[in-house]
């Protein structure tokens, strides 16, 4: 399993699919060099010539890059040609401020403005502005912008990478991009996808050491100084990916997946609206898991309107297809300052998921209000994570019902959506019949870690952490069987569903719905197709 | 050609309204296209999202981006100057046709 990675593996978010195995090269912003300011006239002339120089550099890059890259750079050129914007900067120089300070603060103000919005697209543009800021500052300091010297096929690692830096790198020998921050909707991510360069973002903190790296744009992992065994597994995944990609895409267009004459529904897991931009997303039968924790991570506790807009956007995209939204699943390995408790000795067994939401009803109610309003806009289902006992589901339902009544009394359109639970606590799987849920979704990552007593982030336990262990499969089969008898839908949304090696076992457990990462949708559909036609996997 | 003159013929203000159909609203590429087109005209051109207090210079990409016009919002355009009428027609067309890529 991919989550059973060695201790040197880091997980981020996929920005561009593909595989890279090569030397790790850290690229960091140049330290700020000192610059001595001159007279007012000197400063104005210096900035004018720096802007002209930067314009020339960008024009040259655009000419070489062409296509989409050129369009991206056009925004930077347009900003340099914006007389209103530039005039304000020269006015500040007229007040006696040095050119570099004025330029920096003008661009920083724009960047802060873009970053302050909830709009993912606009936020992603701030790295273009940072790129422009550094380019002009670099010319001001007298450097003409040293091109990056990167060996061919390298895995380039940086905090973030501006588009023009990406274009300066020679990618002809392959390679990949690993960003500690960054965004899947940034311009550089678009460039990476266009070039077929694998890219993983939001890796968090990784050590400075590390000579070689494996970058898996599909599983969104970066492994440093891998063992021979890890390399072998990686190369196997890469080969599998290469082989299956072409034929899988053809299968994707078939209307439905089926196995032994039964329809298999394939849904996708998403974090936000941006994941729906993936070319394959349109072929999904719906959204099987929309995580909402990212709303907490990005902006603190989001208000009702922000949440409503986000949920509504997904429902609009889905049209009549079902969208299952999971309420905040914070805690465990997903701490949220100001929300999750500090200092728990064992956070995976602590106040997390629905437990935390019920403990903080003032925060939970805001989410339930937004969901109740969204429920009238499309085919919405809502599920609670980390449920242990039926009383918790009923407590959540009671709160939700009160919220709906309150909204309706105020004349606001709202309704109670279908309510389901995640099955990830072994007790819930064993006592599944005690839950009056409209549907169940098996969270196999947590279920496996609790059943097997293996911390899933502990690489030393990788070999024990086997989701195909008979005990895990037994609980999955029980849940599927109960759903069949009770007439409640049962899906599985953990990593197992996105792993072709697990699909056969899941179907044999009685599951007829899976929710997968959008990047693996084609591969899973192909796997089911092969199993259905009697073929085996490799 | 000279800069804007306020003779009686040129002083007339032309206006237009158009809905922003672009899926992600007024973002980098639409903003660049709009300002590029606006700069082809001598006229002074201003835009705003209907209801906004402030009119924005249609030739400033920074200000157009800062306008934060969302998908589905109505954009008002007003222009004054020798070619103001043509400017309004061209800009309304650009927004209404969802900022197509065309040779210009």
Coordinates of C-alpha atoms in Angstrom, one line a residue, chain A residues 16-535:
Chain A
X16 CA 0.5 16.9 -12.0
X17 CA 0.5 13.2 -12.5
X18 CA 3.6 11.3 -13.4
X19 CA 6.7 9.8 -11.9
X20 CA 10.3 11.1 -11.4
X21 CA 13.3 9.4 -10.0
X22 CA 16.4 11.5 -9.9
X23 CA 18.8 13.7 -7.8
X24 CA 17.1 16.0 -5.4
X25 CA 17.9 19.7 -6.0
X26 CA 16.8 22.4 -3.6
X27 CA 16.0 25.8 -5.1
X28 CA 15.6 28.6 -2.7
X29 CA 15.0 32.3 -3.1
X30 CA 18.2 34.3 -3.3
X31 CA 19.1 36.2 -0.1
X32 CA 18.3 39.9 -0.2
X33 CA 21.4 41.8 -1.4
X34 CA 22.0 45.3 -0.1
X35 CA 21.4 48.2 -2.4
X36 CA 22.4 51.8 -1.9
X37 CA 19.7 54.3 -2.8
X38 CA 20.6 57.4 -5.0
X39 CA 18.8 60.7 -5.6
X40 CA 15.1 60.9 -6.5
X41 CA 16.1 61.1 -10.2
X42 CA 18.5 58.2 -9.8
X43 CA 15.9 56.0 -8.2
X44 CA 13.2 56.8 -10.7
X45 CA 15.6 56.1 -13.6
X46 CA 16.8 52.9 -11.9
X47 CA 13.3 51.6 -11.5
X48 CA 12.3 52.6 -15.0
X49 CA 15.2 50.7 -16.5
X50 CA 14.6 47.7 -14.2
X51 CA 11.0 47.5 -15.3
X52 CA 12.1 47.7 -19.0
X53 CA 14.8 45.1 -18.4
X54 CA 12.3 42.8 -16.7
X55 CA 9.8 43.3 -19.5
X56 CA 12.5 42.3 -22.0
X57 CA 13.4 39.1 -20.0
X58 CA 9.7 38.1 -19.8
X59 CA 9.1 38.7 -23.5
X60 CA 12.1 36.5 -24.3
X61 CA 10.9 33.8 -22.1
X62 CA 7.4 34.0 -23.6
X63 CA 8.9 33.8 -27.1
X64 CA 10.8 30.6 -26.2
X65 CA 8.0 29.0 -24.2
X66 CA 5.0 29.8 -26.5
X67 CA 1.5 28.6 -26.0
X68 CA 0.0 28.5 -22.6
X69 CA 3.2 29.7 -20.9
X70 CA 3.2 32.8 -23.0
X71 CA -0.3 33.6 -21.9
X72 CA 0.6 33.2 -18.3
X73 CA 3.5 35.6 -18.7
X74 CA 1.2 38.1 -20.5
X75 CA -0.3 38.9 -17.1
X76 CA 3.1 40.0 -15.8
X77 CA 3.7 42.1 -18.9
X78 CA 0.3 43.7 -18.6
X79 CA 1.0 44.7 -15.0
X80 CA 4.3 46.3 -16.0
X81 CA 2.4 48.2 -18.7
X82 CA -0.3 49.3 -16.3
X83 CA 0.1 53.0 -16.1
X84 CA -2.1 53.5 -13.1
X85 CA -0.2 50.9 -11.1
X86 CA 3.3 52.1 -12.2
X87 CA 2.4 55.8 -11.7
X88 CA 1.6 55.2 -8.0
X89 CA 5.0 53.6 -7.5
X90 CA 6.8 56.5 -9.1
X91 CA 4.8 58.8 -7.0
X92 CA 6.2 57.1 -3.9
X93 CA 9.7 57.5 -5.2
X94 CA 8.9 61.2 -5.6
X95 CA 8.3 61.2 -1.9
X96 CA 11.9 60.2 -1.3
X97 CA 11.6 56.4 -0.9
X98 CA 14.2 54.1 -2.5
X99 CA 13.2 52.3 -5.7
X100 CA 13.5 48.7 -4.4
X101 CA 11.6 49.4 -1.2
X102 CA 8.8 51.1 -3.1
X103 CA 8.6 48.3 -5.7
X104 CA 8.6 45.6 -3.0
X105 CA 5.9 47.2 -0.9
X106 CA 3.6 47.9 -4.0
X107 CA 3.9 44.2 -5.1
X108 CA 3.6 42.9 -1.5
X109 CA 0.4 44.9 -1.1
X110 CA -1.0 43.3 -4.3
X111 CA 0.1 39.8 -3.1
X112 CA -1.5 40.3 0.3
X113 CA -4.7 41.4 -1.4
X114 CA -4.8 38.3 -3.6
X115 CA -4.0 36.1 -0.7
X116 CA -6.7 37.6 1.5
X117 CA -9.5 36.3 -0.8
X118 CA -11.3 33.0 -0.5
X119 CA -10.9 32.6 -4.3
X120 CA -8.5 29.8 -5.1
X121 CA -7.8 31.0 -8.6
X122 CA -6.9 34.5 -7.4
X123 CA -4.8 33.2 -4.6
X124 CA -2.8 31.1 -7.1
X125 CA -2.0 34.2 -9.1
X126 CA -0.1 35.7 -6.1
X127 CA 2.9 33.5 -7.0
X128 CA 3.0 35.2 -10.4
X129 CA 3.2 38.6 -8.6
X130 CA 6.0 37.3 -6.4
X131 CA 7.8 36.1 -9.5
X132 CA 7.5 39.6 -11.0
X133 CA 8.5 41.3 -7.7
X134 CA 11.7 39.2 -7.5
X135 CA 12.6 39.6 -11.2
X136 CA 12.5 43.4 -11.1
X137 CA 14.3 43.5 -7.7
X138 CA 17.0 41.3 -9.2
X139 CA 17.5 43.7 -12.1
X140 CA 17.6 46.6 -9.7
X141 CA 20.3 44.9 -7.7
X142 CA 22.4 44.6 -10.8
X143 CA 21.9 40.9 -11.4
X144 CA 20.4 39.9 -14.7
X145 CA 18.8 36.9 -13.1
X146 CA 21.0 33.9 -13.1
X147 CA 19.4 31.1 -14.9
X148 CA 18.9 28.0 -12.7
X149 CA 21.4 25.3 -13.3
X150 CA 19.6 22.0 -12.7
X151 CA 20.9 18.6 -13.8
X152 CA 18.6 16.8 -16.2
X153 CA 15.9 14.6 -14.7
X154 CA 16.2 16.2 -11.3
X155 CA 13.4 16.3 -8.7
X156 CA 13.4 20.1 -8.0
X157 CA 12.3 21.0 -4.5
X158 CA 11.3 24.5 -3.4
X159 CA 9.0 26.4 -1.1
X160 CA 7.1 27.6 -4.1
X161 CA 8.3 28.1 -7.7
X162 CA 7.2 31.0 -9.9
X163 CA 6.3 30.2 -13.5
X164 CA 9.3 32.0 -15.1
X165 CA 11.6 30.0 -12.9
X166 CA 9.9 26.8 -14.1
X167 CA 10.4 27.9 -17.7
X168 CA 14.1 28.5 -17.1
X169 CA 14.7 24.9 -16.1
X170 CA 15.5 22.5 -18.9
X171 CA 12.9 19.7 -18.5
X172 CA 13.8 17.9 -21.7
X173 CA 15.4 15.0 -19.7
X174 CA 12.3 14.7 -17.5
X175 CA 12.3 15.3 -13.8
X176 CA 9.7 16.5 -11.3
X177 CA 8.7 19.3 -9.0
X178 CA 8.1 19.0 -5.3
X179 CA 6.8 22.1 -3.6
X180 CA 6.6 22.5 0.2
X181 CA 3.7 25.0 -0.3
X182 CA 2.2 25.8 -3.7
X183 CA -1.2 25.1 -5.1
X184 CA -2.6 22.7 -7.6
X185 CA -4.4 25.6 -9.3
X186 CA -1.2 27.7 -9.7
X187 CA 0.1 28.7 -13.1
X188 CA 3.2 26.6 -12.5
X189 CA 0.9 23.6 -11.9
X190 CA -0.8 24.3 -15.2
X191 CA 2.6 24.4 -16.9
X192 CA 3.7 21.2 -15.3
X193 CA 0.5 19.4 -16.4
X194 CA 0.9 20.8 -19.9
X195 CA 4.5 19.6 -20.1
X196 CA 3.7 16.3 -18.4
X197 CA 6.1 17.0 -15.5
X198 CA 5.0 15.3 -12.3
X199 CA 4.4 17.8 -9.5
X200 CA 3.3 17.4 -5.9
X201 CA 2.5 20.5 -3.7
X202 CA 1.9 21.2 0.0
X203 CA 4.5 18.7 1.2
X204 CA 5.0 20.7 4.4
X205 CA 8.4 20.4 6.0
X206 CA 11.1 18.1 4.6
X207 CA 14.7 17.9 5.7
X208 CA 17.5 19.6 3.8
X209 CA 19.4 16.4 3.4
X210 CA 18.6 13.8 0.8
X211 CA 20.6 13.0 -2.4
X212 CA 18.0 11.2 -4.5
X213 CA 14.3 11.3 -4.6
X214 CA 11.3 9.4 -5.9
X215 CA 8.4 11.7 -6.8
X216 CA 5.0 10.0 -7.3
X217 CA 2.6 12.5 -8.8
X218 CA -0.2 9.9 -8.6
X219 CA 0.1 9.0 -4.9
X220 CA 1.3 12.5 -4.1
X221 CA 4.4 11.3 -2.3
X222 CA 8.0 12.2 -2.1
X223 CA 10.5 9.7 -0.9
X224 CA 14.1 10.7 0.0
X225 CA 17.1 8.4 -0.3
X226 CA 15.0 5.4 -1.0
X227 CA 16.1 1.8 -0.4
X228 CA 16.5 -0.5 -3.4
X229 CA 13.2 -2.1 -2.5
X230 CA 11.4 1.2 -2.5
X231 CA 12.9 2.1 -5.9
X232 CA 11.8 -1.3 -7.3
X233 CA 8.2 -0.7 -6.1
X234 CA 8.3 2.8 -7.4
X235 CA 9.5 1.7 -10.9
X236 CA 6.8 -1.0 -10.9
X237 CA 4.1 1.7 -10.2
X238 CA 5.6 3.9 -12.9
X239 CA 5.5 1.1 -15.4
X240 CA 1.9 0.1 -14.5
X241 CA 0.9 3.7 -14.8
X242 CA 2.5 4.0 -18.2
X243 CA 0.9 0.8 -19.6
X244 CA -2.6 1.4 -18.2
X245 CA -2.9 5.1 -19.0
X246 CA -3.7 4.9 -22.7
X247 CA -6.1 2.0 -22.6
X248 CA -7.7 3.3 -19.4
X249 CA -8.7 6.5 -20.9
X250 CA -10.7 4.7 -23.6
X251 CA -12.5 2.7 -20.9
X252 CA -13.3 5.8 -18.9
X253 CA -15.7 6.9 -21.6
X254 CA -17.8 3.8 -21.3
X255 CA -21.0 4.8 -19.5
X256 CA -20.8 2.5 -16.5
X257 CA -18.5 0.0 -14.9
X258 CA -20.0 -3.4 -14.2
X259 CA -18.9 -6.7 -12.7
X260 CA -20.7 -10.0 -12.9
X261 CA -23.7 -8.2 -14.4
X262 CA -24.0 -5.7 -11.5
X263 CA -23.5 -2.0 -11.9
X264 CA -20.4 -0.7 -10.0
X265 CA -20.7 3.0 -9.1
X266 CA -17.5 4.9 -9.2
X267 CA -17.4 8.2 -7.3
X268 CA -14.6 10.6 -6.7
X269 CA -13.0 12.0 -3.5
X270 CA -12.4 15.7 -3.6
X271 CA -11.0 18.4 -1.3
X272 CA -12.5 21.3 -3.1
X273 CA -13.9 22.7 -6.3
X274 CA -10.5 22.8 -7.9
X275 CA -10.3 19.0 -8.0
X276 CA -13.3 19.0 -10.3
X277 CA -11.1 20.6 -13.0
X278 CA -9.3 17.3 -13.5
X279 CA -10.2 16.1 -17.0
X280 CA -11.4 12.7 -15.8
X281 CA -13.8 14.1 -13.1
X282 CA -16.7 14.4 -15.5
X283 CA -16.8 10.6 -15.9
X284 CA -17.5 10.0 -12.2
X285 CA -20.9 8.8 -11.1
X286 CA -20.8 11.5 -8.4
X287 CA -18.7 12.8 -5.5
X288 CA -18.4 10.0 -2.9
X289 CA -16.4 12.0 -0.4
X290 CA -15.9 15.8 -0.2
X291 CA -13.5 16.6 2.6
X292 CA -14.2 19.8 4.4
X293 CA -11.2 20.1 6.7
X294 CA -9.4 22.1 4.1
X295 CA -11.8 25.0 4.7
X296 CA -10.5 25.1 8.3
X297 CA -6.8 24.9 7.3
X298 CA -6.9 27.7 4.8
X299 CA -8.9 30.4 6.5
X300 CA -9.4 29.5 10.2
X301 CA -13.0 28.9 10.9
X302 CA -15.0 29.7 7.8
X303 CA -18.3 31.5 8.0
X304 CA -21.6 30.1 6.9
X305 CA -21.7 31.9 3.6
X306 CA -18.2 30.8 2.6
X307 CA -19.1 27.2 3.3
X308 CA -22.4 27.5 1.5
X309 CA -20.8 28.9 -1.6
X310 CA -18.2 26.1 -1.6
X311 CA -20.8 23.3 -1.2
X312 CA -23.1 24.9 -3.7
X313 CA -20.4 25.1 -6.3
X314 CA -19.8 21.4 -6.1
X315 CA -23.5 20.6 -6.3
X316 CA -23.8 22.8 -9.3
X317 CA -21.0 20.9 -11.0
X318 CA -22.5 17.6 -10.1
X319 CA -25.9 18.6 -11.5
X320 CA -28.2 15.6 -10.6
X321 CA -25.4 13.3 -9.5
X322 CA -25.0 12.7 -5.8
X323 CA -22.5 14.6 -3.7
X324 CA -21.6 13.2 -0.3
X325 CA -20.0 15.8 2.0
X326 CA -18.3 14.8 5.1
X327 CA -18.5 17.1 8.1
X328 CA -15.3 18.4 9.6
X329 CA -12.9 15.6 10.3
X330 CA -10.3 17.4 12.3
X331 CA -8.1 16.0 15.0
X332 CA -5.9 12.9 14.8
X333 CA -3.2 13.7 12.3
X334 CA -5.2 16.8 11.2
X335 CA -4.9 19.3 14.0
X336 CA -6.6 22.7 13.5
X337 CA -5.4 25.5 15.8
X338 CA -8.3 26.9 17.9
X339 CA -10.5 23.9 17.2
X340 CA -8.7 20.6 18.0
X341 CA -7.6 19.9 21.6
X342 CA -3.9 20.4 22.4
X343 CA -1.7 18.0 24.2
X344 CA -3.7 14.8 23.8
X345 CA -1.4 11.8 24.5
X346 CA -3.0 9.8 21.7
X347 CA -4.8 12.0 19.2
X348 CA -5.9 9.2 16.9
X349 CA -7.8 7.8 19.9
X350 CA -8.8 11.3 21.0
X351 CA -11.4 13.9 20.5
X352 CA -11.6 14.0 16.7
X353 CA -14.2 13.8 13.9
X354 CA -17.8 13.8 15.1
X355 CA -16.6 13.6 18.7
X356 CA -15.0 17.0 18.3
X357 CA -17.9 18.5 16.4
X358 CA -20.4 17.5 19.1
X359 CA -18.1 18.9 21.7
X360 CA -18.0 22.2 19.9
X361 CA -21.6 22.7 18.7
X362 CA -21.2 26.4 18.1
X363 CA -18.7 25.6 15.3
X364 CA -20.5 22.5 14.1
X365 CA -23.9 24.4 13.8
X366 CA -22.3 26.8 11.3
X367 CA -21.4 23.9 9.1
X368 CA -24.7 22.3 9.5
X369 CA -26.5 25.5 8.6
X370 CA -24.5 25.8 5.4
X371 CA -25.2 22.2 4.5
X372 CA -28.9 22.5 5.3
X373 CA -29.1 25.5 2.9
X374 CA -27.1 23.6 0.2
X375 CA -29.3 20.5 0.5
X376 CA -32.1 22.2 -1.4
X377 CA -29.8 23.0 -4.3
X378 CA -28.9 19.5 -5.4
X379 CA -28.5 15.8 -4.6
X380 CA -26.7 16.3 -1.3
X381 CA -25.8 13.6 1.2
X382 CA -24.0 14.3 4.5
X383 CA -21.9 12.0 6.5
X384 CA -20.3 12.1 9.9
X385 CA -16.8 10.9 10.5
X386 CA -15.4 8.8 13.3
X387 CA -18.7 7.6 14.7
X388 CA -18.5 5.0 17.5
X389 CA -22.0 4.6 18.8
X390 CA -25.5 5.1 17.5
X391 CA -26.1 7.8 20.2
X392 CA -23.5 10.0 18.4
X393 CA -25.3 9.8 15.1
X394 CA -28.6 10.6 16.8
X395 CA -27.0 13.6 18.6
X396 CA -25.7 14.9 15.3
X397 CA -29.1 14.3 13.7
X398 CA -30.8 16.2 16.5
X399 CA -28.5 19.2 16.1
X400 CA -29.0 19.1 12.3
X401 CA -32.8 18.9 12.6
X402 CA -32.8 21.9 15.0
X403 CA -30.7 23.9 12.6
X404 CA -33.0 23.1 9.7
X405 CA -36.1 24.1 11.7
X406 CA -34.5 27.3 12.8
X407 CA -33.6 28.2 9.2
X408 CA -37.1 27.3 8.0
X409 CA -38.7 29.5 10.7
X410 CA -36.7 32.4 9.4
X411 CA -38.0 31.7 5.9
X412 CA -34.6 30.5 4.6
X413 CA -34.8 27.5 2.2
X414 CA -33.2 24.5 3.9
X415 CA -33.8 20.8 4.4
X416 CA -32.3 17.9 6.2
X417 CA -30.2 15.9 3.7
X418 CA -29.8 12.1 3.7
X419 CA -27.6 11.3 6.7
X420 CA -24.9 8.6 6.7
X421 CA -21.8 7.7 8.7
X422 CA -18.2 6.8 8.0
X423 CA -17.4 3.3 9.1
X424 CA -13.9 3.5 10.4
X425 CA -14.1 2.6 14.1
X426 CA -14.1 -1.2 14.5
X427 CA -17.0 -0.9 17.1
X428 CA -19.2 0.7 14.5
X429 CA -18.4 -2.0 11.9
X430 CA -19.2 -4.7 14.4
X431 CA -22.4 -3.1 15.7
X432 CA -23.4 -1.8 12.2
X433 CA -27.1 -2.8 12.6
X434 CA -27.5 -0.4 15.5
X435 CA -27.1 2.7 13.3
X436 CA -30.1 4.2 11.6
X437 CA -28.1 5.7 8.8
X438 CA -29.3 6.2 5.2
X439 CA -25.9 5.1 3.9
X440 CA -22.5 4.0 5.0
X441 CA -19.0 4.9 3.7
X442 CA -16.1 2.8 4.9
X443 CA -13.0 4.8 5.7
X444 CA -10.5 2.0 5.2
X445 CA -7.4 3.9 6.2
X446 CA -8.6 4.5 9.7
X447 CA -10.5 1.2 9.9
X448 CA -7.3 -0.7 9.1
X449 CA -5.1 1.3 11.5
X450 CA -7.6 0.7 14.4
X451 CA -8.2 -3.0 13.6
X452 CA -4.5 -3.8 13.1
X453 CA -3.3 -1.5 15.9
X454 CA -0.8 0.1 13.6
X455 CA -0.3 3.9 13.5
X456 CA -0.6 4.5 9.7
X457 CA 2.0 7.3 9.8
X458 CA 4.6 4.9 11.3
X459 CA 6.8 3.6 8.5
X460 CA 8.3 0.9 10.7
X461 CA 4.9 -0.9 10.7
X462 CA 4.5 -0.7 6.9
X463 CA 4.6 -4.5 6.4
X464 CA 1.9 -5.1 9.2
X465 CA -0.3 -2.3 7.9
X466 CA -2.1 -4.5 5.4
X467 CA -5.6 -3.4 4.5
X468 CA -6.1 -6.8 2.9
X469 CA -5.7 -8.5 6.3
X470 CA -8.7 -10.9 6.7
X471 CA -9.9 -9.0 9.8
X472 CA -10.2 -5.8 7.8
X473 CA -12.0 -7.6 4.9
X474 CA -14.3 -9.3 7.4
X475 CA -15.5 -5.9 8.7
X476 CA -15.9 -4.6 5.2
X477 CA -18.0 -7.6 4.2
X478 CA -20.2 -7.3 7.3
X479 CA -20.9 -3.7 6.5
X480 CA -21.7 -4.5 2.9
X481 CA -24.0 -7.3 3.9
X482 CA -25.8 -5.2 6.4
X483 CA -26.3 -2.4 3.8
X484 CA -27.7 -5.0 1.3
X485 CA -30.2 -6.2 3.9
X486 CA -31.2 -2.8 5.2
X487 CA -31.4 -1.2 1.8
X488 CA -28.7 1.3 2.7
X489 CA -25.9 2.2 0.2
X490 CA -22.4 1.1 1.2
X491 CA -19.4 2.7 -0.3
X492 CA -15.7 2.7 0.5
X493 CA -13.7 5.9 0.2
X494 CA -10.3 5.0 1.7
X495 CA -7.0 4.5 -0.3
X496 CA -7.9 0.9 -0.9
X497 CA -10.6 1.9 -3.4
X498 CA -7.9 3.7 -5.4
X499 CA -5.5 0.8 -5.3
X500 CA -6.0 -1.7 -8.3
X501 CA -4.6 -4.5 -6.2
X502 CA -7.5 -4.2 -3.7
X503 CA -10.4 -3.8 -6.1
X504 CA -11.0 -7.5 -6.6
X505 CA -11.1 -8.2 -2.8
X506 CA -13.5 -5.2 -2.3
X507 CA -15.9 -6.5 -4.9
X508 CA -15.8 -9.9 -3.4
X509 CA -16.7 -8.4 0.0
X510 CA -19.9 -7.3 -1.6
X511 CA -19.2 -3.6 -2.3
X512 CA -20.8 -2.1 -5.4
X513 CA -19.8 1.5 -4.8
X514 CA -16.3 2.9 -4.5
X515 CA -15.0 6.4 -4.2
X516 CA -11.6 7.0 -5.6
X517 CA -9.0 9.8 -6.1
X518 CA -9.9 11.4 -9.5
X519 CA -6.4 10.7 -10.8
X520 CA -7.0 6.9 -10.4
X521 CA -10.6 6.8 -11.7
X522 CA -9.5 5.6 -15.2
X523 CA -7.3 2.9 -13.8
X524 CA -9.9 1.6 -11.3
X525 CA -12.6 1.5 -14.0
X526 CA -10.2 -0.4 -16.2
X527 CA -9.4 -2.8 -13.4
X528 CA -13.1 -3.6 -12.9
X529 CA -13.5 -4.0 -16.6
X530 CA -10.7 -6.6 -16.7
X531 CA -12.0 -8.4 -13.7
X532 CA -15.4 -8.5 -15.2
X533 CA -14.1 -10.0 -18.5
X534 CA -12.5 -12.8 -16.5
X535 CA -9.0 -11.3 -16.8

